[in-house]
Amino acid sequence: MNPCELTFGITSLANTIACKMSEDELQITAAFFTQLGDTLATISVQRAICSKNSASDVKLPT
């Protein structure tokens, strides 16, 4: 899937979901997915950093 297809799909999904929600439901759902995305990004960054640190901790035999 290319980036244009991905964003088109996400936009379509958001519009479909939003049409069936009240304003309060929409706000809490948006906050939920924002926090979910931020937490996933934090986990991804931490994994990358830990992976780099683990690789640099490996000592080659001398």
Short mmCIF file of the C-alpha atoms (twelve columns), coordinates in Angstrom:
data_MODEL
# 
_entry.id   MODEL 
# 
loop_
_atom_site.group_PDB 
_atom_site.id 
_atom_site.type_symbol 
_atom_site.label_atom_id 
_atom_site.label_alt_id 
_atom_site.label_comp_id 
_atom_site.label_asym_id 
_atom_site.label_seq_id 
_atom_site.Cartn_x 
_atom_site.Cartn_y 
_atom_site.Cartn_z 
_atom_site.pdbx_PDB_model_num 
ATOM 1  C CA . MET A 1  0.000   0.000   0.000  1 
ATOM 2  C CA . ASN A 2  1.453   3.355   -0.949 1 
ATOM 3  C CA . PRO A 3  1.232   6.450   1.312  1 
ATOM 4  C CA . CYS A 4  -1.649  7.983   -0.677 1 
ATOM 5  C CA . GLU A 5  -3.723  4.810   -0.389 1 
ATOM 6  C CA . LEU A 6  -2.986  4.584   3.318  1 
ATOM 7  C CA . THR A 7  -4.037  8.162   4.078  1 
ATOM 8  C CA . PHE A 8  -7.114  7.818   1.852  1 
ATOM 9  C CA . GLY A 9  -8.157  4.708   3.761  1 
ATOM 10 C CA . ILE A 10 -7.596  6.337   7.134  1 
ATOM 11 C CA . THR A 11 -9.562  9.426   6.110  1 
ATOM 12 C CA . SER A 12 -12.436 7.294   4.825  1 
ATOM 13 C CA . LEU A 13 -12.491 5.292   8.053  1 
ATOM 14 C CA . ALA A 14 -12.430 8.450   10.177 1 
ATOM 15 C CA . ASN A 15 -15.344 9.954   8.236  1 
ATOM 16 C CA . THR A 16 -17.354 6.742   8.507  1 
ATOM 17 C CA . ILE A 17 -16.780 6.498   12.258 1 
ATOM 18 C CA . ALA A 18 -17.399 10.209  12.922 1 
ATOM 19 C CA . CYS A 19 -20.751 10.213  11.104 1 
ATOM 20 C CA . LYS A 20 -22.167 7.765   13.637 1 
ATOM 21 C CA . MET A 21 -20.890 9.476   16.822 1 
ATOM 22 C CA . SER A 22 -22.052 12.297  19.016 1 
ATOM 23 C CA . GLU A 23 -19.651 15.178  19.613 1 
ATOM 24 C CA . ASP A 24 -18.741 13.805  23.068 1 
ATOM 25 C CA . GLU A 25 -18.107 10.311  21.682 1 
ATOM 26 C CA . LEU A 26 -16.000 11.757  18.880 1 
ATOM 27 C CA . GLN A 27 -13.853 13.778  21.281 1 
ATOM 28 C CA . ILE A 28 -13.152 10.861  23.623 1 
ATOM 29 C CA . THR A 29 -12.427 8.533   20.695 1 
ATOM 30 C CA . ALA A 30 -10.012 11.062  19.182 1 
ATOM 31 C CA . ALA A 31 -8.260  11.461  22.546 1 
ATOM 32 C CA . PHE A 32 -8.060  7.671   22.911 1 
ATOM 33 C CA . PHE A 33 -6.447  7.160   19.497 1 
ATOM 34 C CA . THR A 34 -4.089  10.098  20.000 1 
ATOM 35 C CA . GLN A 35 -2.850  8.590   23.247 1 
ATOM 36 C CA . LEU A 36 -2.628  5.145   21.664 1 
ATOM 37 C CA . GLY A 37 -0.525  6.515   18.788 1 
ATOM 38 C CA . ASP A 38 1.737   8.465   21.133 1 
ATOM 39 C CA . THR A 39 2.265   5.416   23.342 1 
ATOM 40 C CA . LEU A 40 3.053   3.194   20.356 1 
ATOM 41 C CA . ALA A 41 5.569   5.788   19.119 1 
ATOM 42 C CA . THR A 42 7.196   5.886   22.574 1 
ATOM 43 C CA . ILE A 43 7.481   2.099   22.641 1 
ATOM 44 C CA . SER A 44 8.977   2.080   19.146 1 
ATOM 45 C CA . VAL A 45 11.601  4.694   20.043 1 
ATOM 46 C CA . GLN A 46 12.487  2.896   23.261 1 
ATOM 47 C CA . ARG A 47 12.901  -0.413  21.409 1 
ATOM 48 C CA . ALA A 48 15.165  1.219   18.832 1 
ATOM 49 C CA . ILE A 49 17.318  2.839   21.519 1 
ATOM 50 C CA . CYS A 50 17.521  -0.343  23.597 1 
ATOM 51 C CA . SER A 51 18.407  -2.330  20.496 1 
ATOM 52 C CA . LYS A 52 21.232  0.078   19.635 1 
ATOM 53 C CA . ASN A 53 22.493  0.017   23.234 1 
ATOM 54 C CA . SER A 54 22.428  -3.787  23.295 1 
ATOM 55 C CA . ALA A 55 24.381  -3.948  20.058 1 
ATOM 56 C CA . SER A 56 27.019  -1.556  21.390 1 
ATOM 57 C CA . ASP A 57 27.296  -3.567  24.632 1 
ATOM 58 C CA . VAL A 58 28.368  -6.653  22.699 1 
ATOM 59 C CA . LYS A 59 32.113  -7.048  23.027 1 
ATOM 60 C CA . LEU A 60 34.078  -8.775  20.353 1 
ATOM 61 C CA . PRO A 61 36.681  -11.307 21.413 1 
ATOM 62 C CA . THR A 62 40.220  -9.944  21.445 1 
# 
